[in-house]
Short mmCIF file of C-alpha atoms and ligand atoms in Angstrom, two decimals:
data_model
loop_
_atom_site.label_atom_id
_atom_site.label_comp_id
_atom_site.label_asym_id
_atom_site.label_seq_id
_atom_site.Cartn_x
_atom_site.Cartn_y
_atom_site.Cartn_z
CA UNK C 47 76.10 35.46 2.64
CA UNK C 48 72.73 36.60 1.51
CA UNK C 49 70.86 33.33 1.22
CA UNK C 50 67.47 35.08 0.72
CA UNK C 51 68.68 36.69 -2.46
CA UNK C 52 70.78 33.80 -3.73
CA UNK C 53 67.84 31.40 -3.78
CA UNK C 54 64.47 32.94 -4.58
CA UNK C 55 62.78 29.72 -3.66
CA UNK C 56 63.65 30.37 -0.03
CA UNK C 57 61.48 33.43 0.39
CA UNK C 58 58.63 31.72 -1.47
CA UNK C 59 58.54 28.68 0.77
CA UNK C 60 59.31 30.43 3.99
CA UNK C 61 56.69 30.07 6.62
CA UNK C 62 54.65 33.29 6.59
CA UNK C 63 51.42 35.03 7.51
CA UNK C 64 49.05 36.12 4.82
CA UNK C 65 45.75 38.10 5.12
CA UNK C 66 42.74 38.58 2.92
CA UNK C 67 39.35 40.13 3.77
CA UNK C 68 40.59 40.59 7.31
CA UNK C 69 41.15 36.89 7.76
CA UNK C 70 44.57 35.30 8.29
CA UNK C 71 46.53 32.14 7.48
CA UNK C 72 49.89 30.85 8.56
CA UNK C 73 51.46 29.22 5.47
CA UNK C 74 53.97 26.38 6.02
CA UNK C 75 55.47 24.89 2.95
CA UNK C 76 53.10 27.15 0.99
CA UNK C 77 49.86 25.72 2.61
CA UNK C 78 47.64 26.85 5.38
CA UNK C 79 48.76 25.37 8.68
CA UNK C 80 46.97 25.15 11.98
CA UNK C 81 49.15 25.01 15.01
CA UNK C 82 47.81 22.36 17.36
CA UNK C 83 50.47 23.17 19.86
CA UNK C 84 51.92 22.26 23.19
CA UNK C 85 54.39 24.34 25.20
CA UNK C 86 56.99 22.70 27.44
CA UNK C 87 57.74 23.87 30.86
CA UNK C 88 60.18 26.72 31.25
CA UNK C 89 63.19 24.61 32.41
CA UNK C 90 62.77 21.87 29.89
CA UNK C 91 65.13 23.46 27.45
CA UNK C 92 67.96 21.15 28.12
CA UNK C 93 68.98 18.08 26.08
CA UNK C 94 68.56 15.71 29.10
CA UNK C 95 65.02 16.81 29.49
CA UNK C 96 63.81 16.11 25.97
CA UNK C 97 63.22 12.35 26.84
CA UNK C 98 60.53 13.61 29.15
CA UNK C 99 59.05 15.88 26.57
CA UNK C 100 58.49 13.73 23.52
CA UNK C 101 56.26 11.06 25.19
CA UNK C 102 53.85 13.78 26.23
CA UNK C 103 53.83 15.35 22.84
CA UNK C 104 53.24 11.98 21.16
CA UNK C 105 50.45 11.20 23.54
CA UNK C 106 48.89 14.56 22.78
CA UNK C 107 49.11 14.34 18.96
CA UNK C 108 50.38 17.84 18.94
CA UNK C 109 51.80 18.99 15.58
CA UNK C 110 53.95 21.87 16.94
CA UNK C 111 55.98 22.37 20.15
CA UNK C 112 56.95 25.59 21.64
CA UNK C 113 60.34 25.40 23.48
CA UNK C 114 62.40 28.17 25.11
CA UNK C 115 65.82 29.15 23.76
CA UNK C 116 67.45 31.06 26.67
CA UNK C 117 69.94 33.90 26.23
CA UNK C 118 71.90 32.63 29.10
CA UNK C 119 72.09 29.29 27.44
CA UNK C 120 73.32 30.45 24.05
CA UNK C 121 75.71 33.31 25.19
CA UNK C 122 76.93 32.34 28.69
CA UNK C 123 79.94 34.50 28.17
CA UNK C 124 79.70 37.64 26.08
CA UNK C 125 80.45 36.95 22.50
CA UNK C 126 80.76 33.18 22.91
CA UNK C 127 77.83 31.31 21.41
CA UNK C 128 76.60 27.73 22.05
CA UNK C 129 73.81 26.37 19.98
CA UNK C 130 74.20 22.75 20.95
CA UNK C 131 70.70 22.45 22.52
CA UNK C 132 69.13 24.08 19.48
CA UNK C 133 70.86 21.55 17.28
CA UNK C 134 69.66 18.69 19.37
CA UNK C 135 66.15 20.06 19.60
CA UNK C 136 65.70 20.57 15.79
CA UNK C 137 67.04 17.12 15.14
CA UNK C 138 64.78 15.37 17.54
CA UNK C 139 61.76 17.47 16.45
CA UNK C 140 62.28 16.16 12.92
CA UNK C 141 62.51 12.60 14.24
CA UNK C 142 59.20 13.09 16.05
CA UNK C 143 57.68 14.77 12.99
CA UNK C 144 56.63 17.92 14.80
CA UNK C 145 57.30 21.62 13.97
CA UNK C 146 58.82 23.99 16.54
CA UNK C 147 58.14 27.47 17.73
CA UNK C 148 61.13 28.94 19.45
CA UNK C 149 60.64 31.18 22.51
CA UNK C 150 63.42 33.81 22.85
CA UNK C 151 63.78 34.27 26.64
CA UNK C 152 66.07 37.20 26.99
CA UNK C 153 65.62 40.82 28.24
CA UNK C 154 62.06 39.94 29.34
CA UNK C 155 60.78 36.61 30.78
CA UNK C 156 57.53 37.38 32.73
CA UNK C 157 58.81 41.03 33.33
CA UNK C 158 62.27 40.09 34.67
CA UNK C 159 65.71 39.26 33.23
CA UNK C 160 65.99 35.81 34.82
CA UNK C 161 66.98 34.17 31.53
CA UNK C 162 69.60 36.83 30.58
CA UNK C 163 73.19 35.69 31.23
CA UNK C 164 74.86 36.64 34.43
CA UNK C 165 77.11 39.18 32.64
CA UNK C 166 73.81 41.02 31.83
CA UNK C 167 71.66 40.63 34.89
CA UNK C 168 74.54 41.37 37.36
CA UNK C 169 75.78 44.48 35.55
CA UNK C 170 73.17 46.98 36.59
CA UNK C 171 75.22 49.93 35.40
CA UNK C 172 75.53 48.73 31.89
CA UNK C 173 72.10 47.09 31.77
CA UNK C 174 69.95 49.17 34.08
CA UNK C 175 66.79 48.05 35.73
CA UNK C 176 63.98 50.46 35.79
CA UNK C 177 62.68 52.46 38.75
CA UNK C 178 59.21 52.91 40.19
CA UNK C 179 57.68 56.23 41.12
CA UNK C 180 59.42 56.16 44.48
CA UNK C 181 62.84 55.77 42.84
CA UNK C 182 63.12 52.11 43.96
CA UNK C 183 64.84 49.71 41.49
CA UNK C 184 62.56 46.85 40.23
CA UNK C 185 63.79 43.56 38.83
CA UNK C 186 62.72 44.43 35.24
CA UNK C 187 65.19 45.92 32.73
CA UNK C 188 64.52 49.40 31.32
CA UNK C 189 63.46 49.31 27.68
CA UNK C 190 65.25 52.64 27.21
CA UNK C 191 68.78 51.30 27.77
CA UNK C 192 70.53 51.11 24.43
CA UNK C 193 73.28 48.80 25.75
CA UNK C 194 70.63 46.22 26.67
CA UNK C 195 69.01 46.48 23.22
CA UNK C 196 72.29 46.17 21.50
CA UNK C 197 73.27 43.06 23.42
CA UNK C 198 69.95 41.33 23.19
CA UNK C 199 69.75 42.06 19.50
CA UNK C 200 73.26 40.91 18.85
CA UNK C 201 72.48 37.49 20.49
CA UNK C 202 69.14 37.21 18.69
CA UNK C 203 70.85 37.80 15.31
CA UNK C 204 73.30 35.08 16.07
CA UNK C 205 70.47 32.75 17.01
CA UNK C 206 68.60 33.48 13.74
CA UNK C 207 71.85 33.16 11.70
CA UNK C 208 72.42 29.70 13.18
CA UNK C 209 68.93 28.71 12.71
CA UNK C 210 68.98 29.61 9.04
CA UNK C 211 72.05 27.63 8.63
CA UNK C 212 70.62 24.44 10.12
CA UNK C 213 66.91 24.84 9.16
CA UNK C 214 66.75 27.31 6.24
CA UNK C 215 65.57 24.55 3.84
CA UNK C 216 63.50 22.25 6.16
CA UNK C 217 61.61 24.83 8.16
CA UNK C 218 61.21 22.61 11.16
CA UNK C 219 61.00 25.92 13.14
CA UNK C 220 58.04 27.83 11.80
CA UNK C 221 57.78 30.84 14.12
CA UNK C 222 59.65 32.64 16.79
CA UNK C 223 58.39 34.32 19.88
CA UNK C 224 60.42 37.39 20.76
CA UNK C 225 60.89 37.67 24.59
CA UNK C 226 58.13 36.31 26.91
CA UNK C 227 55.42 38.22 28.58
CA UNK C 228 57.31 41.53 28.28
CA UNK C 229 56.40 44.51 30.32
CA UNK C 230 56.69 45.23 34.03
CA UNK C 231 54.93 44.32 37.24
CA UNK C 232 54.79 46.92 40.01
CA UNK C 233 55.07 50.17 38.10
CA UNK C 234 53.31 51.79 35.19
CA UNK C 235 56.59 52.83 33.56
CA UNK C 236 60.31 53.52 34.15
CA UNK C 237 60.55 56.49 36.46
CA UNK C 238 64.29 56.79 36.40
CA UNK C 239 65.72 60.24 35.81
CA UNK C 240 66.87 59.07 32.27
CA UNK C 241 63.30 57.82 31.59
CA UNK C 242 61.63 60.94 33.03
CA UNK C 243 63.53 63.08 30.53
CA UNK C 244 62.26 60.98 27.62
CA UNK C 245 58.81 61.03 29.07
CA UNK C 246 58.86 64.87 29.12
CA UNK C 247 59.64 64.83 25.33
CA UNK C 248 57.24 64.62 22.51
CA UNK C 249 55.25 61.59 21.43
CA UNK C 250 56.75 59.89 18.37
CA UNK C 251 55.25 60.69 14.98
CA UNK C 252 54.17 57.16 14.18
CA UNK C 253 52.08 56.89 17.30
CA UNK C 254 50.40 60.27 16.60
CA UNK C 255 49.59 59.06 13.22
CA UNK C 256 48.21 55.77 14.49
CA UNK C 257 46.02 57.56 17.11
CA UNK C 258 45.11 60.64 15.08
CA UNK C 259 46.25 62.87 17.95
CA UNK C 260 47.93 66.30 17.69
CA UNK C 261 51.53 66.65 18.71
CA UNK C 262 52.54 67.13 22.25
CA UNK C 263 54.34 65.51 25.17
CA UNK C 264 53.15 62.17 26.48
CA UNK C 265 50.96 63.64 29.30
CA UNK C 266 49.42 66.21 26.92
CA UNK C 267 48.55 63.66 24.33
CA UNK C 268 47.49 60.77 26.34
CA UNK C 269 46.44 62.08 29.77
CA UNK C 270 45.91 59.31 32.30
CA UNK C 271 47.12 56.68 29.84
CA UNK C 272 50.41 58.49 29.31
CA UNK C 273 52.64 56.39 31.50
CA UNK C 274 51.39 53.05 30.35
CA UNK C 275 51.35 54.02 26.64
CA UNK C 276 54.93 55.39 27.07
CA UNK C 277 56.05 52.10 28.53
CA UNK C 278 54.27 50.02 25.91
CA UNK C 279 55.75 52.16 23.11
CA UNK C 280 59.28 51.67 24.41
CA UNK C 281 58.96 47.97 25.18
CA UNK C 282 57.47 47.42 21.76
CA UNK C 283 60.04 49.63 20.12
CA UNK C 284 62.83 47.59 21.74
CA UNK C 285 61.35 44.34 20.70
CA UNK C 286 60.72 45.75 17.11
CA UNK C 287 64.36 46.39 16.71
CA UNK C 288 65.38 42.84 18.00
CA UNK C 289 62.68 41.38 15.66
CA UNK C 290 63.65 43.31 12.62
CA UNK C 291 67.32 42.49 12.98
CA UNK C 292 66.55 38.83 13.32
CA UNK C 293 64.14 38.91 10.33
CA UNK C 294 66.75 40.60 8.17
CA UNK C 295 68.85 37.46 8.73
CA UNK C 296 66.06 34.85 8.54
CA UNK C 297 62.58 36.18 8.01
CA UNK C 298 60.39 33.68 10.04
CA UNK C 299 57.04 34.88 11.39
CA UNK C 300 57.61 36.42 14.83
CA UNK C 301 55.18 37.37 17.67
CA UNK C 302 55.06 38.77 21.11
CA UNK C 303 52.89 37.22 23.90
CA UNK C 304 50.98 38.99 26.61
CA UNK C 305 50.32 38.38 30.28
CA UNK C 306 46.79 39.55 30.07
CA UNK C 307 44.91 42.04 32.20
CA UNK C 308 41.38 41.39 33.35
CA UNK C 309 39.18 42.64 30.58
CA UNK C 310 36.40 43.75 32.95
CA UNK C 311 38.20 44.84 36.05
CA UNK C 312 41.80 45.56 34.90
CA UNK C 313 42.93 47.62 37.86
CA UNK C 314 45.92 50.05 37.39
CA UNK C 315 48.87 49.39 35.13
CA UNK C 316 51.53 47.64 37.15
CA UNK C 317 48.95 45.67 39.00
CA UNK C 318 49.06 43.71 35.66
CA UNK C 319 52.13 43.67 33.42
CA UNK C 320 52.31 47.26 32.25
CA UNK C 321 53.86 47.91 28.76
CA UNK C 322 53.21 44.32 27.51
CA UNK C 323 50.76 43.87 24.64
CA UNK C 324 47.68 43.87 26.81
CA UNK C 325 44.25 44.47 25.01
CA UNK C 326 44.22 48.23 25.75
CA UNK C 327 47.50 48.96 24.01
CA UNK C 328 47.40 46.70 20.96
CA UNK C 329 47.27 49.82 18.83
CA UNK C 330 50.33 51.22 20.47
CA UNK C 331 52.23 47.94 19.78
CA UNK C 332 51.03 47.85 16.19
CA UNK C 333 52.53 51.29 15.58
CA UNK C 334 55.73 50.60 17.46
CA UNK C 335 56.41 47.04 16.27
CA UNK C 336 55.31 46.60 12.57
CA UNK C 337 57.77 43.69 12.26
CA UNK C 338 55.83 41.60 14.67
CA UNK C 339 53.25 39.49 12.84
CA UNK C 340 51.11 38.58 15.84
CA UNK C 341 50.40 39.88 19.30
CA UNK C 342 49.26 36.82 21.16
CA UNK C 343 47.27 36.26 24.40
CA UNK C 344 48.32 33.77 27.16
CA UNK C 345 44.98 32.82 28.51
CA UNK C 346 44.83 31.53 32.04
CA UNK C 347 41.17 32.28 32.93
CA UNK C 348 39.04 29.19 32.43
CA UNK C 349 35.59 30.76 32.58
CA UNK C 350 33.80 31.09 29.33
CA UNK C 351 33.11 34.84 29.58
CA UNK C 352 36.77 35.80 30.05
CA UNK C 353 37.94 33.19 27.54
CA UNK C 354 35.75 34.34 24.73
CA UNK C 355 36.30 38.00 25.50
CA UNK C 356 40.11 37.50 25.07
CA UNK C 357 39.57 35.63 21.85
CA UNK C 358 37.42 38.49 20.56
CA UNK C 359 39.92 41.18 21.52
CA UNK C 360 42.95 39.53 19.93
CA UNK C 361 41.21 38.31 16.71
CA UNK C 362 41.32 41.47 14.65
CA UNK C 363 41.76 42.45 11.00
CA UNK C 364 45.22 43.72 11.87
CA UNK C 365 46.08 40.82 14.15
CA UNK C 366 45.96 37.09 13.54
CA UNK C 367 44.61 35.18 16.63
CA UNK C 368 47.21 32.89 18.16
CA UNK C 369 46.63 31.55 21.66
CA UNK C 370 50.32 31.27 22.51
CA UNK C 371 49.61 29.80 25.92
CA UNK C 372 46.64 28.46 27.79
CA UNK C 373 46.05 26.41 30.89
CA UNK C 374 46.42 22.67 30.72
CA UNK C 375 43.68 21.86 32.98
CA UNK C 376 40.79 19.75 31.53
CA UNK C 377 38.35 22.61 31.48
CA UNK C 378 40.55 24.38 28.87
CA UNK C 379 40.52 21.62 26.39
CA UNK C 380 37.25 22.55 24.73
CA UNK C 381 38.50 26.03 23.88
CA UNK C 382 40.47 24.63 20.99
CA UNK C 383 37.02 24.51 19.23
CA UNK C 384 36.31 28.22 20.13
CA UNK C 385 39.74 29.44 19.06
CA UNK C 386 39.91 27.58 15.79
CA UNK C 387 36.33 28.60 15.07
CA UNK C 388 37.35 32.20 15.67
CA UNK C 389 39.97 31.83 12.89
CA UNK C 390 43.01 31.13 15.11
CA UNK C 391 46.20 30.18 13.38
CA UNK C 392 47.00 28.13 16.49
CA UNK C 393 46.34 27.24 20.11
CA UNK C 394 48.70 25.83 22.61
CA UNK C 395 48.33 24.60 26.23
CA UNK C 396 51.24 25.24 28.46
CA UNK C 397 53.40 22.85 30.59
CA UNK C 398 52.88 19.76 28.40
CA UNK C 399 55.74 17.46 29.39
CA UNK C 400 56.50 14.82 31.94
CA UNK C 401 59.35 16.71 33.79
CA UNK C 402 57.21 16.64 36.95
CA UNK C 403 56.10 20.20 37.25
CA UNK C 404 52.58 21.65 37.14
CA UNK C 405 51.64 25.33 37.26
CA UNK C 406 48.46 24.74 39.21
CA UNK C 407 46.25 26.73 39.82
CA UNK C 408 46.91 28.33 36.44
CA UNK C 409 46.72 24.83 34.88
CA UNK C 410 46.23 21.20 36.02
CA UNK C 411 47.08 19.94 39.48
CA UNK C 412 49.02 17.02 37.84
CA UNK C 413 50.16 16.60 34.34
CA UNK C 414 49.45 12.91 33.90
CA UNK C 415 47.79 10.62 31.26
CA UNK C 416 44.41 11.65 32.48
CA UNK C 417 45.09 15.36 32.05
CA UNK C 418 46.50 14.83 28.61
CA UNK C 419 43.74 12.59 27.49
CA UNK C 420 41.16 15.29 27.24
CA UNK C 421 43.40 17.44 24.96
CA UNK C 422 44.67 14.38 23.07
CA UNK C 423 41.24 13.27 22.10
CA UNK C 424 40.54 16.58 20.29
CA UNK C 425 44.06 16.81 18.74
CA UNK C 426 43.88 13.17 17.55
CA UNK C 427 41.06 13.93 15.16
CA UNK C 428 41.99 17.51 14.37
CA UNK C 429 45.61 17.08 13.63
CA UNK C 430 45.13 14.96 10.40
CA UNK C 431 42.69 17.63 9.08
CA UNK C 432 44.50 20.72 10.43
CA UNK C 433 45.45 21.98 6.99
CA UNK C 434 41.73 21.61 5.83
CA UNK C 435 40.61 23.58 8.80
CA UNK C 436 43.18 26.35 8.28
CA UNK C 437 42.20 26.58 4.61
CA UNK C 438 38.46 26.75 5.50
CA UNK C 439 39.12 29.44 8.11
CA UNK C 440 41.16 31.51 5.60
CA UNK C 441 38.25 31.20 3.12
CA UNK C 442 35.72 32.36 5.74
CA UNK C 443 34.07 28.95 5.74
CA UNK C 444 34.77 27.76 9.32
CA UNK C 445 32.63 28.13 12.45
CA UNK C 446 33.08 26.77 15.87
CA UNK C 447 32.09 26.90 19.53
CA UNK C 448 33.15 25.61 22.92
CA UNK C 449 30.76 24.71 25.55
CA UNK C 450 29.71 27.77 27.57
CA UNK C 451 29.53 27.62 31.44
CA UNK C 452 25.88 28.29 32.01
CA UNK C 453 23.73 28.36 28.89
CA UNK C 454 24.77 24.93 27.44
CA UNK C 455 23.80 25.87 23.99
CA UNK C 456 24.95 27.95 20.93
CA UNK C 457 23.85 28.64 17.43
CA UNK C 458 26.26 28.89 14.46
CA UNK C 459 25.19 30.94 11.52
CA UNK C 460 26.47 29.19 8.39
CA UNK C 461 24.76 31.41 5.85
CA UNK C 462 22.25 29.21 4.08
CA UNK C 463 21.93 27.04 7.16
CA UNK C 464 22.08 27.28 10.94
CA UNK C 465 23.57 24.82 13.33
CA UNK C 466 22.16 24.48 16.79
CA UNK C 467 24.41 23.05 19.48
CA UNK C 468 23.04 21.46 22.69
CA UNK C 469 25.87 20.63 24.98
CA UNK C 470 25.18 17.52 27.07
CA UNK C 471 21.73 17.23 25.49
CA UNK C 472 19.90 13.96 25.31
CA UNK C 473 19.53 12.61 21.85
CA UNK C 474 15.78 13.22 21.23
CA UNK C 475 16.25 16.91 21.91
CA UNK C 476 13.07 17.19 23.82
CA UNK C 477 14.68 18.30 27.06
CA UNK C 478 16.99 21.27 27.39
CA UNK C 479 20.69 20.60 27.34
CA UNK C 480 22.32 20.12 30.72
CA UNK C 481 25.96 20.53 30.03
CA UNK C 482 28.88 18.10 30.35
CA UNK C 483 31.34 17.29 33.18
CA UNK C 484 34.48 19.54 32.63
CA UNK C 485 32.36 21.38 30.01
CA UNK C 486 34.09 19.14 27.47
CA UNK C 487 31.78 19.96 24.56
CA UNK C 488 32.85 21.62 21.43
CA UNK C 489 32.15 21.72 17.71
CA UNK C 490 33.77 22.91 14.47
CA UNK C 491 31.90 23.09 11.21
CA UNK C 492 33.58 23.70 7.83
CA UNK C 493 31.72 24.25 4.61
CA UNK C 494 33.12 22.03 1.86
CA UNK C 495 30.69 22.85 -0.92
CA UNK C 496 27.26 24.26 -1.28
CA UNK C 497 25.02 22.43 1.32
CA UNK C 498 27.91 20.24 2.38
CA UNK C 499 29.57 20.46 5.74
CA UNK C 500 32.30 18.79 7.67
CA UNK C 501 31.38 18.53 11.33
CA UNK C 502 33.84 17.56 14.09
CA UNK C 503 32.31 17.64 17.54
CA UNK C 504 32.18 16.07 20.97
CA UNK C 505 29.61 15.91 23.78
CA UNK C 506 27.01 17.83 21.81
CA UNK C 507 23.78 17.41 19.93
CA UNK C 508 23.96 19.21 16.59
CA UNK C 509 20.86 19.93 14.64
CA UNK C 510 20.59 21.88 11.40
CA UNK C 511 17.87 24.10 10.10
CA UNK C 512 17.52 26.37 7.01
CA UNK C 513 18.34 29.97 7.58
CA UNK C 514 15.50 32.32 8.31
CA UNK C 515 13.45 33.05 5.28
CA UNK C 516 14.19 29.84 3.52
CA UNK C 517 11.85 26.91 2.55
CA UNK C 518 11.42 24.88 5.76
CA UNK C 519 11.28 21.46 4.25
CA UNK C 520 14.74 20.00 4.32
CA UNK C 521 16.49 16.70 5.21
CA UNK C 522 19.96 15.28 5.89
CA UNK C 523 20.55 13.75 2.53
CA UNK C 524 23.72 11.92 3.34
CA UNK C 525 25.73 11.77 6.51
CA UNK C 526 29.12 9.98 6.32
CA UNK C 527 31.19 9.17 9.35
CA UNK C 528 34.95 8.84 8.79
CA UNK C 529 38.14 10.51 9.50
CA UNK C 530 41.00 12.35 7.86
CA UNK C 531 44.29 10.58 7.23
CA UNK C 532 47.01 13.09 6.19
CA UNK C 533 44.35 15.39 4.63
CA UNK C 534 42.49 12.51 2.85
CA UNK C 535 38.90 11.62 3.82
CA UNK C 536 38.47 8.02 4.84
CA UNK C 537 34.89 6.80 4.73
CA UNK C 538 33.65 4.45 7.53
CA UNK C 539 29.96 4.30 7.36
CA UNK C 540 26.73 6.13 6.79
CA UNK C 541 24.80 7.41 9.71
CA UNK C 542 21.00 6.94 9.38
CA UNK C 543 17.95 5.95 11.43
CA UNK C 544 18.33 6.71 15.11
CA UNK C 545 21.74 8.20 14.29
CA UNK C 546 20.16 11.01 12.30
CA UNK C 547 16.46 11.07 13.01
CA UNK C 548 16.91 12.94 16.28
CA UNK C 549 19.75 15.28 15.39
CA UNK C 550 23.35 14.31 15.22
CA UNK C 551 24.41 13.19 18.66
CA UNK C 552 28.07 13.39 19.43
CA UNK C 553 28.60 11.35 22.60
CA UNK C 554 31.98 11.43 24.28
CA UNK C 555 35.13 11.21 22.01
CA UNK C 556 35.07 13.60 19.06
CA UNK C 557 33.78 12.22 15.73
CA UNK C 558 34.01 13.52 12.16
CA UNK C 559 30.97 13.59 9.85
CA UNK C 560 30.45 14.88 6.42
CA UNK C 561 26.87 16.12 6.14
CA UNK C 562 25.00 16.84 2.99
CA UNK C 563 21.78 18.94 3.48
CA UNK C 564 18.95 19.31 0.98
CA UNK C 565 15.53 20.89 0.69
CA UNK C 566 12.65 19.16 -1.05
C1 N0T V 708 53.31 32.08 31.92
C2 N0T V 708 53.59 30.79 32.55
C3 N0T V 708 55.07 30.51 32.35
C4 N0T V 708 44.83 34.35 36.42
C5 N0T V 708 53.13 30.58 33.94
C6 N0T V 708 51.59 33.33 33.25
C7 N0T V 708 55.27 31.08 31.03
C8 N0T V 708 54.54 32.44 31.14
N1 N0T V 708 53.00 33.23 32.85
O1 N0T V 708 53.35 29.21 34.32
O2 N0T V 708 55.86 31.20 33.29
O3 N0T V 708 56.60 31.17 30.55
O4 N0T V 708 54.41 33.02 29.90
C9 N0T V 708 51.31 34.45 34.03
C10 N0T V 708 49.90 34.37 34.61
C11 N0T V 708 49.63 35.55 35.56
C12 N0T V 708 48.57 35.25 36.56
C13 N0T V 708 47.15 35.14 35.93
C14 N0T V 708 46.05 35.04 37.01
#
């Protein structure tokens, strides 16, 4: 019955998140793991579709696949469960040597209950939708309905119970997303009479503590933010209870993902998904849902300013960065370098399968070999060293950057040394960098030892210099090119002469160097 207690080894080896000095790591089989992910399309969660999923995943060199598990699919009739798809999925994932992240599509899927079974979504009395200010019903379930919570939680507990049974030792599934882009479009909160009553009541103690505010009702305490904070609290509190019940059965890491608001011109709540874990309510979610390990952004704005702002807002001491979804258009590919450099535990483009759908203009116009190639080139070199990168990030010894839109350059401060990146810069470095087509450039630098760095980069000229205030005479003592094979360094050759005299020029496909610097 209680597997966790019966075998202490289970808890020890469970995938889990750890934090130290405000940095984070996802441990899988006891070691730091970097999710180089891919998410399949929404309706690819059927056995017949998997044949059109695996070839894309293989081509990509992804190490983890995110796949929906729909409430309607596992509990088509109330109390009758069917886990046949999950069984097939886990088995095939093992054959293809990838890990899984399951996506629990239930009460919320992009604000609505489309993935809830018919017995839920057609029974509006038992499972009420919420109302906008004018009293009109919207197609988003109320987070205040206890029957909805109870039914969702029951199904989720069954799912986690089954998962523990089939995967409790192998941990093919390493994380679970609870709901999908929860919250509501079209209203700031539930304005039903039932909700109005709760809204007139006092703000919960835990939220007062988290915000340092004196007691009062929602409007008194939060003024203009009251409606949105109220909705965020209740959506998060609902998801907290689902999560906690699932973890009690099988304690995998769990997270919630956000349909983001614009960080610069957000507009009013409801114009974006109100109540979801948007950047302005992360503190509300943290207080309401302590069982969630991560609040994760779904990033569909390809411009550098938006992208880097989202990374900054979600990489916090109290929140590991995990880019749960991002566009699969080529211009997004380079952001793996920025996310991983910012300490992300993972990064995952959306819609990566050959089922014939594309979510353009959020992502690529067509998901074909050409689209995948840009992502694949990065994953191919990063995947065999993913554990090393995750360990370096956790130790505070990893830096990275993606090519900006306009400036074409960046400087990474490595402590004793600085690395200057010129994207699309000619090798001699005499002319300013011009940028690359599709802004493909990116670089990651990990410190391996004093004065020794691992550099993986593409479409960029990298030059080192001693940090300010240090002796200026220095040289590249030794530059090895090679690659990682299952975490083991494989030497190919030394770079010297033209390959090092004018800076380290990474042209096209990513390459991996081990660089030893020295002063004389
Ligand atoms: C995402 C995906 C899928 C710039 C869209 C994004 C996925 C869900 N939603 O293909 O439906 O399941 O999480 C919403 C983006 C809103 C528009 C952003 C404008």
